[in-house]
PDB file of C-alpha atoms in Angstrom:
ATOM      1  CA  MET R   1     -11.713  16.804 -25.955  1.00 64.00           C
ATOM      2  CA  ALA R   2     -11.181  15.736 -22.530  1.00 79.00           C
ATOM      3  CA  ILE R   3      -7.789  14.720 -21.193  1.00 92.00           C
ATOM      4  CA  GLU R   4      -7.468  11.129 -21.070  1.00 95.00           C
ATOM      5  CA  GLY R   5      -6.021   9.017 -18.135  1.00 96.00           C
ATOM      6  CA  LEU R   6      -5.489   5.898 -16.866  1.00 96.00           C
ATOM      7  CA  LEU R   7      -7.506   4.091 -13.459  1.00 96.00           C
ATOM      8  CA  VAL R   8      -5.244   1.464 -12.864  1.00 95.00           C
ATOM      9  CA  TYR R   9      -6.419  -1.625 -10.471  1.00 92.00           C
ATOM     10  CA  ASN R  10      -6.011  -5.074  -9.213  1.00 89.00           C
ATOM     11  CA  VAL R  11      -7.779  -7.421 -11.479  1.00 88.00           C
ATOM     12  CA  ALA R  12      -7.707  -9.737  -8.038  1.00 85.00           C
ATOM     13  CA  LEU R  13      -9.836  -7.171  -6.538  1.00 77.00           C
ATOM     14  CA  ASP R  14     -12.569  -7.064  -9.245  1.00 68.00           C
ATOM     15  CA  ASN R  15     -15.420  -7.374  -6.903  1.00 78.00           C
ATOM     16  CA  ALA R  16     -18.611  -5.135  -6.344  1.00 83.00           C
ATOM     17  CA  LYS R  17     -16.962  -3.076  -3.673  1.00 83.00           C
ATOM     18  CA  TYR R  18     -13.885  -2.350  -6.014  1.00 84.00           C
ATOM     19  CA  GLN R  19     -15.671  -1.353  -9.109  1.00 87.00           C
ATOM     20  CA  GLU R  20     -17.769   0.603  -7.266  1.00 91.00           C
ATOM     21  CA  GLU R  21     -14.770   2.949  -5.473  1.00 91.00           C
ATOM     22  CA  ILE R  22     -13.670   2.600  -9.811  1.00 92.00           C
ATOM     23  CA  THR R  23     -17.107   4.024 -10.783  1.00 94.00           C
ATOM     24  CA  SER R  24     -17.011   6.904  -8.290  1.00 94.00           C
ATOM     25  CA  PHE R  25     -13.485   7.801  -9.383  1.00 93.00           C
ATOM     26  CA  LEU R  26     -14.897   7.921 -13.133  1.00 94.00           C
ATOM     27  CA  THR R  27     -17.766  10.147 -11.749  1.00 96.00           C
ATOM     28  CA  ALA R  28     -15.645  12.728 -10.095  1.00 95.00           C
ATOM     29  CA  PHE R  29     -12.922  12.779 -12.766  1.00 95.00           C
ATOM     30  CA  ARG R  30     -15.785  13.112 -15.649  1.00 94.00           C
ATOM     31  CA  LYS R  31     -17.164  16.241 -13.270  1.00 94.00           C
ATOM     32  CA  ASN R  32     -13.963  17.971 -13.665  1.00 92.00           C
ATOM     33  CA  GLY R  33     -13.537  17.611 -17.410  1.00 92.00           C
ATOM     34  CA  LEU R  34     -11.329  14.514 -17.134  1.00 94.00           C
ATOM     35  CA  ARG R  35     -11.813  11.282 -18.767  1.00 95.00           C
ATOM     36  CA  LEU R  36     -10.419   7.922 -16.730  1.00 95.00           C
ATOM     37  CA  GLN R  37     -10.130   4.841 -19.098  1.00 95.00           C
ATOM     38  CA  PRO R  38      -9.896   1.818 -16.046  1.00 95.00           C
ATOM     39  CA  VAL R  39      -7.771  -1.050 -16.991  1.00 95.00           C
ATOM     40  CA  SER R  40      -6.326  -3.798 -14.705  1.00 93.00           C
ATOM     41  CA  ASN R  41      -2.742  -3.927 -13.921  1.00 93.00           C
ATOM     42  CA  ILE R  42      -2.728  -7.199 -16.505  1.00 94.00           C
ATOM     43  CA  LYS R  43      -3.817  -5.158 -19.616  1.00 96.00           C
ATOM     44  CA  VAL R  44      -2.209  -1.814 -18.732  1.00 96.00           C
ATOM     45  CA  PHE R  45       0.784  -3.017 -20.888  1.00 96.00           C
ATOM     46  CA  ASN R  46      -0.293  -3.901 -23.774  1.00 96.00           C
ATOM     47  CA  LEU R  47      -3.269  -0.760 -23.829  1.00 97.00           C
ATOM     48  CA  VAL R  48       0.275   1.971 -23.147  1.00 97.00           C
ATOM     49  CA  GLU R  49       2.015   0.108 -25.926  1.00 96.00           C
ATOM     50  CA  GLU R  50      -1.112   0.012 -28.160  1.00 96.00           C
ATOM     51  CA  ASN R  51      -1.234   3.690 -27.570  1.00 93.00           C
ATOM     52  CA  PRO R  52       1.861   5.402 -26.376  1.00 87.00           C
ATOM     53  CA  SER R  53       0.886   9.225 -26.491  1.00 91.00           C
ATOM     54  CA  ARG R  54      -2.398   8.823 -25.275  1.00 94.00           C
ATOM     55  CA  PHE R  55      -2.798   8.815 -21.727  1.00 96.00           C
ATOM     56  CA  ALA R  56      -1.766  12.223 -20.125  1.00 96.00           C
ATOM     57  CA  PHE R  57      -1.737  11.025 -16.723  1.00 96.00           C
ATOM     58  CA  ALA R  58      -2.372   7.445 -14.763  1.00 96.00           C
ATOM     59  CA  VAL R  59      -4.098   7.087 -11.328  1.00 94.00           C
ATOM     60  CA  PHE R  60      -2.884   4.354  -9.816  1.00 91.00           C
ATOM     61  CA  TRP R  61      -5.228   2.018  -7.672  1.00 88.00           C
ATOM     62  CA  ASP R  62      -2.869  -0.784  -7.149  1.00 85.00           C
ATOM     63  CA  LYS R  63       0.098  -1.775  -5.164  1.00 84.00           C
ATOM     64  CA  ASP R  64       2.259  -3.371  -7.708  1.00 86.00           C
ATOM     65  CA  ILE R  65       5.027  -1.297  -7.606  1.00 89.00           C
ATOM     66  CA  HIS R  66       6.236  -2.745 -11.355  1.00 91.00           C
ATOM     67  CA  VAL R  67       3.433  -1.832 -13.087  1.00 94.00           C
ATOM     68  CA  ALA R  68       3.518   1.734 -11.416  1.00 93.00           C
ATOM     69  CA  ARG R  69       7.784   1.909 -12.200  1.00 93.00           C
ATOM     70  CA  TYR R  70       6.986   0.543 -15.965  1.00 95.00           C
ATOM     71  CA  LEU R  71       4.016   4.065 -16.255  1.00 95.00           C
ATOM     72  CA  GLU R  72       6.650   6.244 -14.845  1.00 94.00           C
ATOM     73  CA  ASP R  73       9.762   5.568 -16.207  1.00 94.00           C
ATOM     74  CA  GLU R  74       8.961   4.001 -19.453  1.00 95.00           C
ATOM     75  CA  ALA R  75       5.724   5.213 -20.663  1.00 95.00           C
ATOM     76  CA  HIS R  76       6.585   8.404 -18.977  1.00 96.00           C
ATOM     77  CA  ILE R  77       2.908   8.675 -18.021  1.00 96.00           C
ATOM     78  CA  PRO R  78       2.900  10.613 -14.487  1.00 95.00           C
ATOM     79  CA  ILE R  79       1.005   8.831 -11.523  1.00 94.00           C
ATOM     80  CA  PHE R  80      -1.012   9.486  -9.173  1.00 90.00           C
ATOM     81  CA  ASN R  81       0.241   7.391  -5.906  1.00 86.00           C
ATOM     82  CA  ASN R  82       3.568   7.082  -7.978  1.00 86.00           C
ATOM     83  CA  GLN R  83       6.099   3.970  -6.918  1.00 87.00           C
ATOM     84  CA  HIS R  84       7.771   5.496  -4.343  1.00 88.00           C
ATOM     85  CA  THR R  85       4.422   6.227  -2.418  1.00 88.00           C
ATOM     86  CA  ILE R  86       3.236   2.807  -3.326  1.00 87.00           C
ATOM     87  CA  SER R  87       6.431   1.207  -1.572  1.00 87.00           C
ATOM     88  CA  THR R  88       5.794   3.599   1.563  1.00 89.00           C
ATOM     89  CA  CYS R  89       2.480   2.594   1.938  1.00 85.00           C
ATOM     90  CA  SER R  90       2.651  -0.740   1.722  1.00 85.00           C
ATOM     91  CA  ASP R  91       5.333  -0.965   4.580  1.00 89.00           C
ATOM     92  CA  LYS R  92       3.671   0.146   8.011  1.00 89.00           C
ATOM     93  CA  ALA R  93       6.848   0.831   8.962  1.00 91.00           C
ATOM     94  CA  LEU R  94       8.244   3.501   6.547  1.00 92.00           C
ATOM     95  CA  ILE R  95       4.724   5.000   6.991  1.00 91.00           C
ATOM     96  CA  TYR R  96       5.302   5.600  10.466  1.00 92.00           C
ATOM     97  CA  LEU R  97       8.945   6.812   9.571  1.00 93.00           C
ATOM     98  CA  ALA R  98       7.204   9.188   6.740  1.00 93.00           C
ATOM     99  CA  LEU R  99       4.762  10.752   9.407  1.00 94.00           C
ATOM    100  CA  ARG R 100       7.832  10.867  12.114  1.00 93.00           C
ATOM    101  CA  ASN R 101       9.763  12.426   9.663  1.00 93.00           C
ATOM    102  CA  TYR R 102       6.926  15.241   8.644  1.00 93.00           C
ATOM    103  CA  ASN R 103       6.428  15.752  12.308  1.00 94.00           C
ATOM    104  CA  VAL R 104       2.918  14.213  12.016  1.00 95.00           C
ATOM    105  CA  PRO R 105       1.631  12.962  15.509  1.00 93.00           C
ATOM    106  CA  THR R 106       1.151   9.129  15.517  1.00 89.00           C
ATOM    107  CA  PRO R 107       0.950   6.885  18.332  1.00 88.00           C
ATOM    108  CA  GLN R 108       3.614   5.386  20.323  1.00 89.00           C
ATOM    109  CA  THR R 109       5.158   2.898  18.022  1.00 89.00           C
ATOM    110  CA  VAL R 110       8.304   0.597  17.673  1.00 89.00           C
ATOM    111  CA  VAL R 111       8.773  -1.283  14.362  1.00 88.00           C
ATOM    112  CA  LEU R 112      10.228  -4.635  15.312  1.00 84.00           C
ATOM    113  CA  PRO R 113      12.590  -5.804  12.940  1.00 81.00           C
ATOM    114  CA  TYR R 114      12.259  -7.691  10.002  1.00 79.00           C
ATOM    115  CA  THR R 115      13.286 -11.471   9.469  1.00 79.00           C
ATOM    116  CA  PHE R 116      13.393 -13.756   6.900  1.00 79.00           C
ATOM    117  CA  ASN R 117      12.105 -17.312   8.187  1.00 79.00           C
ATOM    118  CA  VAL R 118      12.954 -16.625  11.264  1.00 79.00           C
ATOM    119  CA  ASN R 119      10.659 -16.904  14.396  1.00 81.00           C
ATOM    120  CA  LEU R 120      10.962 -13.772  16.543  1.00 79.00           C
ATOM    121  CA  LEU R 121      10.000 -16.077  19.651  1.00 80.00           C
ATOM    122  CA  ASN R 122      13.896 -17.038  19.250  1.00 86.00           C
ATOM    123  CA  TYR R 123      14.416 -13.462  20.290  1.00 87.00           C
ATOM    124  CA  PHE R 124      11.641 -13.085  22.562  1.00 87.00           C
ATOM    125  CA  GLU R 125      13.314 -11.227  25.337  1.00 89.00           C
ATOM    126  CA  GLU R 126      14.964  -8.447  23.102  1.00 91.00           C
ATOM    127  CA  VAL R 127      11.789  -7.878  21.274  1.00 87.00           C
ATOM    128  CA  LYS R 128      10.495  -7.408  24.732  1.00 87.00           C
ATOM    129  CA  ASP R 129      12.788  -5.095  25.883  1.00 90.00           C
ATOM    130  CA  MET R 130      12.625  -3.147  22.742  1.00 88.00           C
ATOM    131  CA  MET R 131       8.897  -2.578  23.548  1.00 86.00           C
ATOM    132  CA  SER R 132       9.312  -1.953  27.393  1.00 87.00           C
ATOM    133  CA  GLU R 133       8.018   1.229  27.008  1.00 88.00           C
ATOM    134  CA  LEU R 134       4.532   0.145  25.923  1.00 88.00           C
ATOM    135  CA  PRO R 135       2.222  -0.324  28.499  1.00 89.00           C
ATOM    136  CA  TYR R 136      -0.402  -3.448  27.625  1.00 92.00           C
ATOM    137  CA  PRO R 137      -2.557  -3.657  25.968  1.00 94.00           C
ATOM    138  CA  PHE R 138      -1.120  -2.678  22.707  1.00 90.00           C
ATOM    139  CA  LEU R 139      -1.742  -3.295  19.044  1.00 88.00           C
ATOM    140  CA  ILE R 140       0.853  -5.706  16.884  1.00 86.00           C
ATOM    141  CA  LYS R 141       0.339  -4.942  13.072  1.00 85.00           C
ATOM    142  CA  ASP R 142       1.803  -7.228  10.023  1.00 84.00           C
ATOM    143  CA  ARG R 143       3.519  -4.901   8.747  1.00 83.00           C
ATOM    144  CA  PHE R 144       2.735  -5.446   5.231  1.00 80.00           C
ATOM    145  CA  GLU R 145      -0.613  -6.526   5.092  1.00 70.00           C
ATOM    146  CA  SER R 146      -3.864  -4.369   4.951  1.00 63.00           C
ATOM    147  CA  VAL R 147      -6.691  -6.479   5.841  1.00 62.00           C
ATOM    148  CA  ASP R 148      -8.061  -6.234   9.241  1.00 63.00           C
ATOM    149  CA  ASP R 149      -7.721  -9.551  10.346  1.00 70.00           C
ATOM    150  CA  LYS R 150      -4.026  -8.526  10.643  1.00 79.00           C
ATOM    151  CA  VAL R 151      -4.490  -6.553  13.510  1.00 85.00           C
ATOM    152  CA  PHE R 152      -3.645  -8.031  17.536  1.00 87.00           C
ATOM    153  CA  LEU R 153      -4.590  -6.566  20.447  1.00 89.00           C
ATOM    154  CA  VAL R 154      -2.415  -7.839  23.261  1.00 90.00           C
ATOM    155  CA  PRO R 155      -3.281  -7.262  26.599  1.00 93.00           C
ATOM    156  CA  ASP R 156      -0.276  -9.183  28.243  1.00 92.00           C
ATOM    157  CA  GLU R 157       2.437 -11.368  27.624  1.00 88.00           C
ATOM    158  CA  ALA R 158       1.180 -14.353  27.142  1.00 90.00           C
ATOM    159  CA  LYS R 159      -1.232 -12.995  24.218  1.00 90.00           C
ATOM    160  CA  PHE R 160       1.851 -11.368  23.188  1.00 87.00           C
ATOM    161  CA  LYS R 161       3.991 -14.280  22.510  1.00 85.00           C
ATOM    162  CA  GLU R 162       0.724 -16.036  20.697  1.00 86.00           C
ATOM    163  CA  VAL R 163       0.792 -13.203  18.416  1.00 80.00           C
TER     164      VAL R 163
END
């Protein structure tokens, strides 16, 4: 009998591309004698509660840290892409710090301050000072988005203010 694990995915990303990735996971694990049960982040709680000792591990293909925390801390299911990894990978500033702490070469990086409902243009001169060693052009990335349209090429100060 194969060892059984969960493949937890985000229900909102249930599209053809995502299904292709899930199928790839299922195939790869099956080739290695492991069986994955795909389950959405919405249905995982009930599935685990109804089958408390069925799953030996989980592959977490989602960013919902609360679900990961439940699986690890309450259901005691080991997770690949655990809650600490998800938390780090959901914030580009934390990714940069983690890579730097392990001496992984990275492009010159400046982590801008995190603000709550405040326009950084109010502090543009201070931000510009933080970034004074970065030559134009440079990239600005949204810290928490992983979508391609949140990466901006900044060729000059006017575009920097716009972004």
